Coordinates of N, CA, C and O in Angstrom, one line a residue:
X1 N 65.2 122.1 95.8 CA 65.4 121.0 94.8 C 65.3 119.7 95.5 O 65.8 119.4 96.6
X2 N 64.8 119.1 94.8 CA 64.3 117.1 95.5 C 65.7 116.5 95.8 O 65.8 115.9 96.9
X3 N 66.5 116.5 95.1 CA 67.7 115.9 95.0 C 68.4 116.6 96.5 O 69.1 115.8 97.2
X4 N 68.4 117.3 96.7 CA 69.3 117.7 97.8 C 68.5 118.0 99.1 O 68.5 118.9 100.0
X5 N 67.5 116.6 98.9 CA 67.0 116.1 100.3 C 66.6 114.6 100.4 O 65.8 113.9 101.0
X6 N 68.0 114.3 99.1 CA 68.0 112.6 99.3 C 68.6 112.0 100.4 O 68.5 110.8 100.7
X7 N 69.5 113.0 101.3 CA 70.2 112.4 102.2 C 68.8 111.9 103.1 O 68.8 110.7 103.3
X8 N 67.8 112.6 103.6 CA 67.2 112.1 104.6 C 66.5 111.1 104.5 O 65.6 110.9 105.2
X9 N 66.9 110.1 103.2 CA 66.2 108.7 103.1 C 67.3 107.6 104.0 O 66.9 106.4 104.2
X10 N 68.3 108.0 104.5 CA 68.9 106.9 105.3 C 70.3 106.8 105.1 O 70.7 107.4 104.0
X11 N 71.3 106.3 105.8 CA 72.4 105.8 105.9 C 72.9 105.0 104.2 O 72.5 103.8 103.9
X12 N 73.6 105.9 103.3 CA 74.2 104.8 102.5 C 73.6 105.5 101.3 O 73.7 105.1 100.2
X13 N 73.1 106.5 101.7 CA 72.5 107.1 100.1 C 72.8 108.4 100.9 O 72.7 108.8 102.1
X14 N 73.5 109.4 99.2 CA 73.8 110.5 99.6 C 74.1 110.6 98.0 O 74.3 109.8 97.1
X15 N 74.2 112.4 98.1 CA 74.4 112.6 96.3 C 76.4 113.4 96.4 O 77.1 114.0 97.2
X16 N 76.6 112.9 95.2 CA 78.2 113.2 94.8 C 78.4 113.9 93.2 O 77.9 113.6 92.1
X17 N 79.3 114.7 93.6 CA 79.4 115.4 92.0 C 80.6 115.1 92.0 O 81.6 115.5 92.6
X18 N 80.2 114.0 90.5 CA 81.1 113.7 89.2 C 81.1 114.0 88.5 O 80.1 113.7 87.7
X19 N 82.6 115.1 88.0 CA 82.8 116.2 86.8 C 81.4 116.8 86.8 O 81.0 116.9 87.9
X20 N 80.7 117.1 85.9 CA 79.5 118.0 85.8 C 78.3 117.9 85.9 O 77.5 118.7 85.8
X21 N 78.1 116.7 86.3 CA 76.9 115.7 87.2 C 77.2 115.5 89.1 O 78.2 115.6 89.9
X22 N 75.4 115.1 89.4 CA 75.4 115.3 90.4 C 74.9 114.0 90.5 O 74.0 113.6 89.7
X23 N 75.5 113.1 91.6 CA 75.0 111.4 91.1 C 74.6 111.0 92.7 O 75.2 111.3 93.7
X24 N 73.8 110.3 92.6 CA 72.9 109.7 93.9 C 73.4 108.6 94.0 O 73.6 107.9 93.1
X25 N 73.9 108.1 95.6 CA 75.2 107.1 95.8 C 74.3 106.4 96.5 O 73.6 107.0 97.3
X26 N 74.1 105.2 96.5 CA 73.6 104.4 97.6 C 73.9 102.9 98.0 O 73.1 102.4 98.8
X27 N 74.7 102.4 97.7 CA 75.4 101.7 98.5 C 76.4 102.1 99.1 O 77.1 103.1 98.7
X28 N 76.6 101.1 100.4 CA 77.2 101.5 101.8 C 78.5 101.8 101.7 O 79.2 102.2 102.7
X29 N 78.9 101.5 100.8 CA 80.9 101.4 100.4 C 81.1 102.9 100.4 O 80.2 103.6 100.0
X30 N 82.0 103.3 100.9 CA 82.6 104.7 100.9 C 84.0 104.4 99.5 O 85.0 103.7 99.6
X31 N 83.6 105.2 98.6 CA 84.0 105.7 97.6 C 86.0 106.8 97.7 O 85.9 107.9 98.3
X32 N 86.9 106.4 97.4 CA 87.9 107.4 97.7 C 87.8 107.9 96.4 O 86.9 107.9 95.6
X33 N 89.5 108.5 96.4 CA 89.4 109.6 95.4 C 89.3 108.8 94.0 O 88.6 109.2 93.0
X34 N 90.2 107.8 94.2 CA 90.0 106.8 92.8 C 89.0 106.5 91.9 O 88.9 106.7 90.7
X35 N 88.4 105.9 92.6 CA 86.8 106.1 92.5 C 86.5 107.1 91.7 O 86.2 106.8 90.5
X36 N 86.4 108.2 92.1 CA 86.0 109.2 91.6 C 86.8 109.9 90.5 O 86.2 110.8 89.9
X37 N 88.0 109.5 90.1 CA 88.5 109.6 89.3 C 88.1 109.0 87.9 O 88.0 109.5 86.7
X38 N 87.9 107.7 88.7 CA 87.5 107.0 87.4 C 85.9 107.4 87.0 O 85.6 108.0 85.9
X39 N 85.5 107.1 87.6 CA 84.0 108.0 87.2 C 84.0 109.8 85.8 O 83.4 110.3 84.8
X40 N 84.7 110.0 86.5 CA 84.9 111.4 85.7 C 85.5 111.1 84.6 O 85.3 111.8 83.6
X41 N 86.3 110.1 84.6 CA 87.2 109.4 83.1 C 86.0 108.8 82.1 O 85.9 109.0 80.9
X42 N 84.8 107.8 83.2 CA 84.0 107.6 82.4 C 83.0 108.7 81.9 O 82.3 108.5 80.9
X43 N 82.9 109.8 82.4 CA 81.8 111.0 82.1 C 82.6 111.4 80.9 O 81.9 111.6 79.8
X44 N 84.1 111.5 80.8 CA 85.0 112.2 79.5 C 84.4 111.1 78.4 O 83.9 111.4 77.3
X45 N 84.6 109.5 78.9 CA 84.5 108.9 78.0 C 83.3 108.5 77.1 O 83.5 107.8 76.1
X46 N 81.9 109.0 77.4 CA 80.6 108.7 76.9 C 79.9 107.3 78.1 O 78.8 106.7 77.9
X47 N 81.0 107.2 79.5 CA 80.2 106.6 80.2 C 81.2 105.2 80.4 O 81.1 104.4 81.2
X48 N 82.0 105.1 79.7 CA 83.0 104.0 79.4 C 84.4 104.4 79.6 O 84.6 105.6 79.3
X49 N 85.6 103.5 80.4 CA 86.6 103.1 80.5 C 87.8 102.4 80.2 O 87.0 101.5 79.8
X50 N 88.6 102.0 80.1 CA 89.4 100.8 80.0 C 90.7 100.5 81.0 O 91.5 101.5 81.3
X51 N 90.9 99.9 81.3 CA 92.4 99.9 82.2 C 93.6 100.6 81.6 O 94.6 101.3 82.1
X52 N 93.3 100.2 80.6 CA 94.5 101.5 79.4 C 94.3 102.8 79.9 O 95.0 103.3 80.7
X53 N 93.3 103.5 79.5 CA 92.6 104.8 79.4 C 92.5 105.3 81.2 O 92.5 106.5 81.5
X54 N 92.4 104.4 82.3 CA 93.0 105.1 83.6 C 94.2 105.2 83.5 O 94.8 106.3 83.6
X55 N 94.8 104.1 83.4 CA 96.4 104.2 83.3 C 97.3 105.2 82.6 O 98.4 105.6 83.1
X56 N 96.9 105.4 81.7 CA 97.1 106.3 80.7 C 97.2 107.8 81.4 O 98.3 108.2 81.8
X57 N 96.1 108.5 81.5 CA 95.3 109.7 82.2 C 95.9 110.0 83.5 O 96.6 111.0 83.8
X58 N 95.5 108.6 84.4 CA 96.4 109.3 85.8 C 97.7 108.9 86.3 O 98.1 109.2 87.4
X59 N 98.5 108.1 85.1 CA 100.0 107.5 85.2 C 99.9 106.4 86.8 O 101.0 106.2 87.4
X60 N 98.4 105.9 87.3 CA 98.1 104.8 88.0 C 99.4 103.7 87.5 O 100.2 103.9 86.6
X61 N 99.3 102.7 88.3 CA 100.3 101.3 88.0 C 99.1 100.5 87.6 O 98.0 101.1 87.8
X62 N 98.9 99.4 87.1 CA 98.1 98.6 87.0 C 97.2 98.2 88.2 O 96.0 98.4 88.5
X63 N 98.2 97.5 89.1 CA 97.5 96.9 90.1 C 96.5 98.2 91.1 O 95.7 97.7 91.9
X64 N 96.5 100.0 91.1 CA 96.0 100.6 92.0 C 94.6 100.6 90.7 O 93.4 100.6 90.9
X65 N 95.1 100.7 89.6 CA 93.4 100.9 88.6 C 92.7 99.6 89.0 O 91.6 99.5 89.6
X66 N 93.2 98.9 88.6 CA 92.5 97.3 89.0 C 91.8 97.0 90.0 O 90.9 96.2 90.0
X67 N 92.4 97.9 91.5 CA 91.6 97.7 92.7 C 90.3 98.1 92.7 O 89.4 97.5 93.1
X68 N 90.2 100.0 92.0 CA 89.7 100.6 92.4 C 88.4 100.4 91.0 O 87.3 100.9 91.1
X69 N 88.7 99.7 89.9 CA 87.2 99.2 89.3 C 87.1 97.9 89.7 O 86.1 97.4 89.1
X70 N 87.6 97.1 90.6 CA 87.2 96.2 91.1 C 85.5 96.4 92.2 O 84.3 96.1 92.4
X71 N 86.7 97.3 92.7 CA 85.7 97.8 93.5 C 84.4 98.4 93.5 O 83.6 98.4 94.4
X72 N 84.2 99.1 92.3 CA 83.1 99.6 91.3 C 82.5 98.6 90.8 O 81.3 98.7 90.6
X73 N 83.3 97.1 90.3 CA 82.7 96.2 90.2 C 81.3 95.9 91.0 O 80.1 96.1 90.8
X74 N 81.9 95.3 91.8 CA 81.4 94.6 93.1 C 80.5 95.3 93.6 O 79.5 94.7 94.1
X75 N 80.6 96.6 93.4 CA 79.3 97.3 93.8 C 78.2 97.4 93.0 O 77.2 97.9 93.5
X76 N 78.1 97.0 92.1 CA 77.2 97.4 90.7 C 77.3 98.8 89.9 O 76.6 99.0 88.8
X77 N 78.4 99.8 90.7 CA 78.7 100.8 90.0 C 79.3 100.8 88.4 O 79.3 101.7 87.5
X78 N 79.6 99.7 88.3 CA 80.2 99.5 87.1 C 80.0 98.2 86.3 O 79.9 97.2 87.0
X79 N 80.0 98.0 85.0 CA 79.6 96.7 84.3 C 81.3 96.3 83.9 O 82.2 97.1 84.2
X80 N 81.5 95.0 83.2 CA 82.6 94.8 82.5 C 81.9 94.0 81.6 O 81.3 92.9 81.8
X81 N 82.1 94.7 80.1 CA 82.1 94.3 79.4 C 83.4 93.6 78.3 O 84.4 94.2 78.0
X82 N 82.9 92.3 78.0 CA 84.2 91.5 77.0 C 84.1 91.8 75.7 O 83.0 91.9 75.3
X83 N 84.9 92.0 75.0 CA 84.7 92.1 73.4 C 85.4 91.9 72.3 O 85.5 93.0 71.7
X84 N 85.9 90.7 71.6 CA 87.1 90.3 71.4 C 88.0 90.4 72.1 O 88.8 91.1 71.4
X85 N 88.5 90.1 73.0 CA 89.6 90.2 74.4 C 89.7 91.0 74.7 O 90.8 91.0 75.4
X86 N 88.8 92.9 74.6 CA 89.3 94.1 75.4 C 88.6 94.2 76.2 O 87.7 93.4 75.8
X87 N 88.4 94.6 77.0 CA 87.8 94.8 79.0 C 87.7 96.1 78.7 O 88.7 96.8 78.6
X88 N 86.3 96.4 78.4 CA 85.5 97.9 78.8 C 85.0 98.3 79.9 O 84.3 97.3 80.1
X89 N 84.7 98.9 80.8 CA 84.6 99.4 82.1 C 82.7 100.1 81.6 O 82.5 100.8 80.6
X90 N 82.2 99.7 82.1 CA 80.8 100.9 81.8 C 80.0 101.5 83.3 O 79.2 100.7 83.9
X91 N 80.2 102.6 83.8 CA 79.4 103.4 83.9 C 77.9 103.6 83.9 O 77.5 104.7 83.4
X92 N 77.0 102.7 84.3 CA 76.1 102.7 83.9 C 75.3 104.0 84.1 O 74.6 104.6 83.3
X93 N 75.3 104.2 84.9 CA 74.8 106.3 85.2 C 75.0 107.2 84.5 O 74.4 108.3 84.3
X94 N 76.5 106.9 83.9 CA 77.2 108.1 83.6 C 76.7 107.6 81.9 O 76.1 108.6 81.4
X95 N 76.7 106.9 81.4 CA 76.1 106.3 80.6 C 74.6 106.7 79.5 O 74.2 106.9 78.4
X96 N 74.1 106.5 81.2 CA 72.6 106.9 80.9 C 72.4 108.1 80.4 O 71.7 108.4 79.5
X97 N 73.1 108.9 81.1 CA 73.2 110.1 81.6 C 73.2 110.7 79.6 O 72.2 111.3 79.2
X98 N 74.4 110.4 78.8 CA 74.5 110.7 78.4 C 73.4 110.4 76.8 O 73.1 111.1 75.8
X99 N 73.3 109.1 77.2 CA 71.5 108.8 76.4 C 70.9 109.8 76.4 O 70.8 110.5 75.4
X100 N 70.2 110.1 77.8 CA 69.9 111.1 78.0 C 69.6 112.8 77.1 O 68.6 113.4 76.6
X101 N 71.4 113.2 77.4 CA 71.0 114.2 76.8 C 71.3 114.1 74.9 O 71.4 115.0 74.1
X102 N 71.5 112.8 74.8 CA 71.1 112.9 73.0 C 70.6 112.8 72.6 O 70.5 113.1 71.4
X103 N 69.4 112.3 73.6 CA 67.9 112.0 73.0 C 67.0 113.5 72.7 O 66.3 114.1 71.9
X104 N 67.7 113.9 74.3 CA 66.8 115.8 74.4 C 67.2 116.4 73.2 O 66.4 116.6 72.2
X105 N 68.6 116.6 73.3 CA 69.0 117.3 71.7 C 67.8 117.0 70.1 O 67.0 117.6 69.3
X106 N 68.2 115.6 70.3 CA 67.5 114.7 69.3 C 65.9 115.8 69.3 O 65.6 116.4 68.2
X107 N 65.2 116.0 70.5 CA 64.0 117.0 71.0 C 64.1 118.0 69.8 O 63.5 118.0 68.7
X108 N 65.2 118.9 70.1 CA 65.2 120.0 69.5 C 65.0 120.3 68.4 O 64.8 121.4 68.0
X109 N 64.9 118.9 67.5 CA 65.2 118.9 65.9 C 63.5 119.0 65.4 O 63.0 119.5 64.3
X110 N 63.1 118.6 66.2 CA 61.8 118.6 65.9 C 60.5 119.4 65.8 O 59.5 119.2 65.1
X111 N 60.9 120.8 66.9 CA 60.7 121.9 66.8 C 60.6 122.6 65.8 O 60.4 123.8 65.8

């Protein structure tokens, strides 16, 4: 499989499995478990988050959720979206991901 010979494109890209996906990492930041926590919150959620909704799930304090989508920020791993004053977290992969398989389904009907 192609995918599990992405490592030999270089330093900083490598593939990671989140909840039931396998996702291609490539910026240089090393990811902890947080990280990855929240990722899988966004796969539960349709690709989306909130600081409520970590908080909530992994009984986090404010300030350790806040670092750790900050940090997803900054990387482009993650969007923040404003919307009448609530802060949505988006997943853009995990996201897609799920476009994805609505559209395939969407396939099936047409058969």
């Amino acid at each position: 499989m192609a995918i599990s010979k992405v490592g030999k494109l270089g330093s900083g890209v490598r593939t990671l499995k989140v909840g039931e996906s396998t996702m291609i990492v490539s910026v240089p930041t090393e990811l902890d478990q947080d990280h990855m926590e929240i990722m899988a919150l966004a796969q539960e959620g349709g690709g989306k988050v909130t600081k409520e909704d970590v908080m909530d799930k992994t009984k986090w304090k404010r300030e350790r959720t806040k670092r750790a989508l900050d940090l997803l920020l900054s990387q482009g791993m993650a969007w923040l979206d404003l919307h009448r004053g609530k802060e949505t977290y988006w997943v853009p992969s995990i996201w897609k991901e799920g476009l994805d398989d609505t559209m395939e389904a969407g396939d099936d009907d047409d058969e």
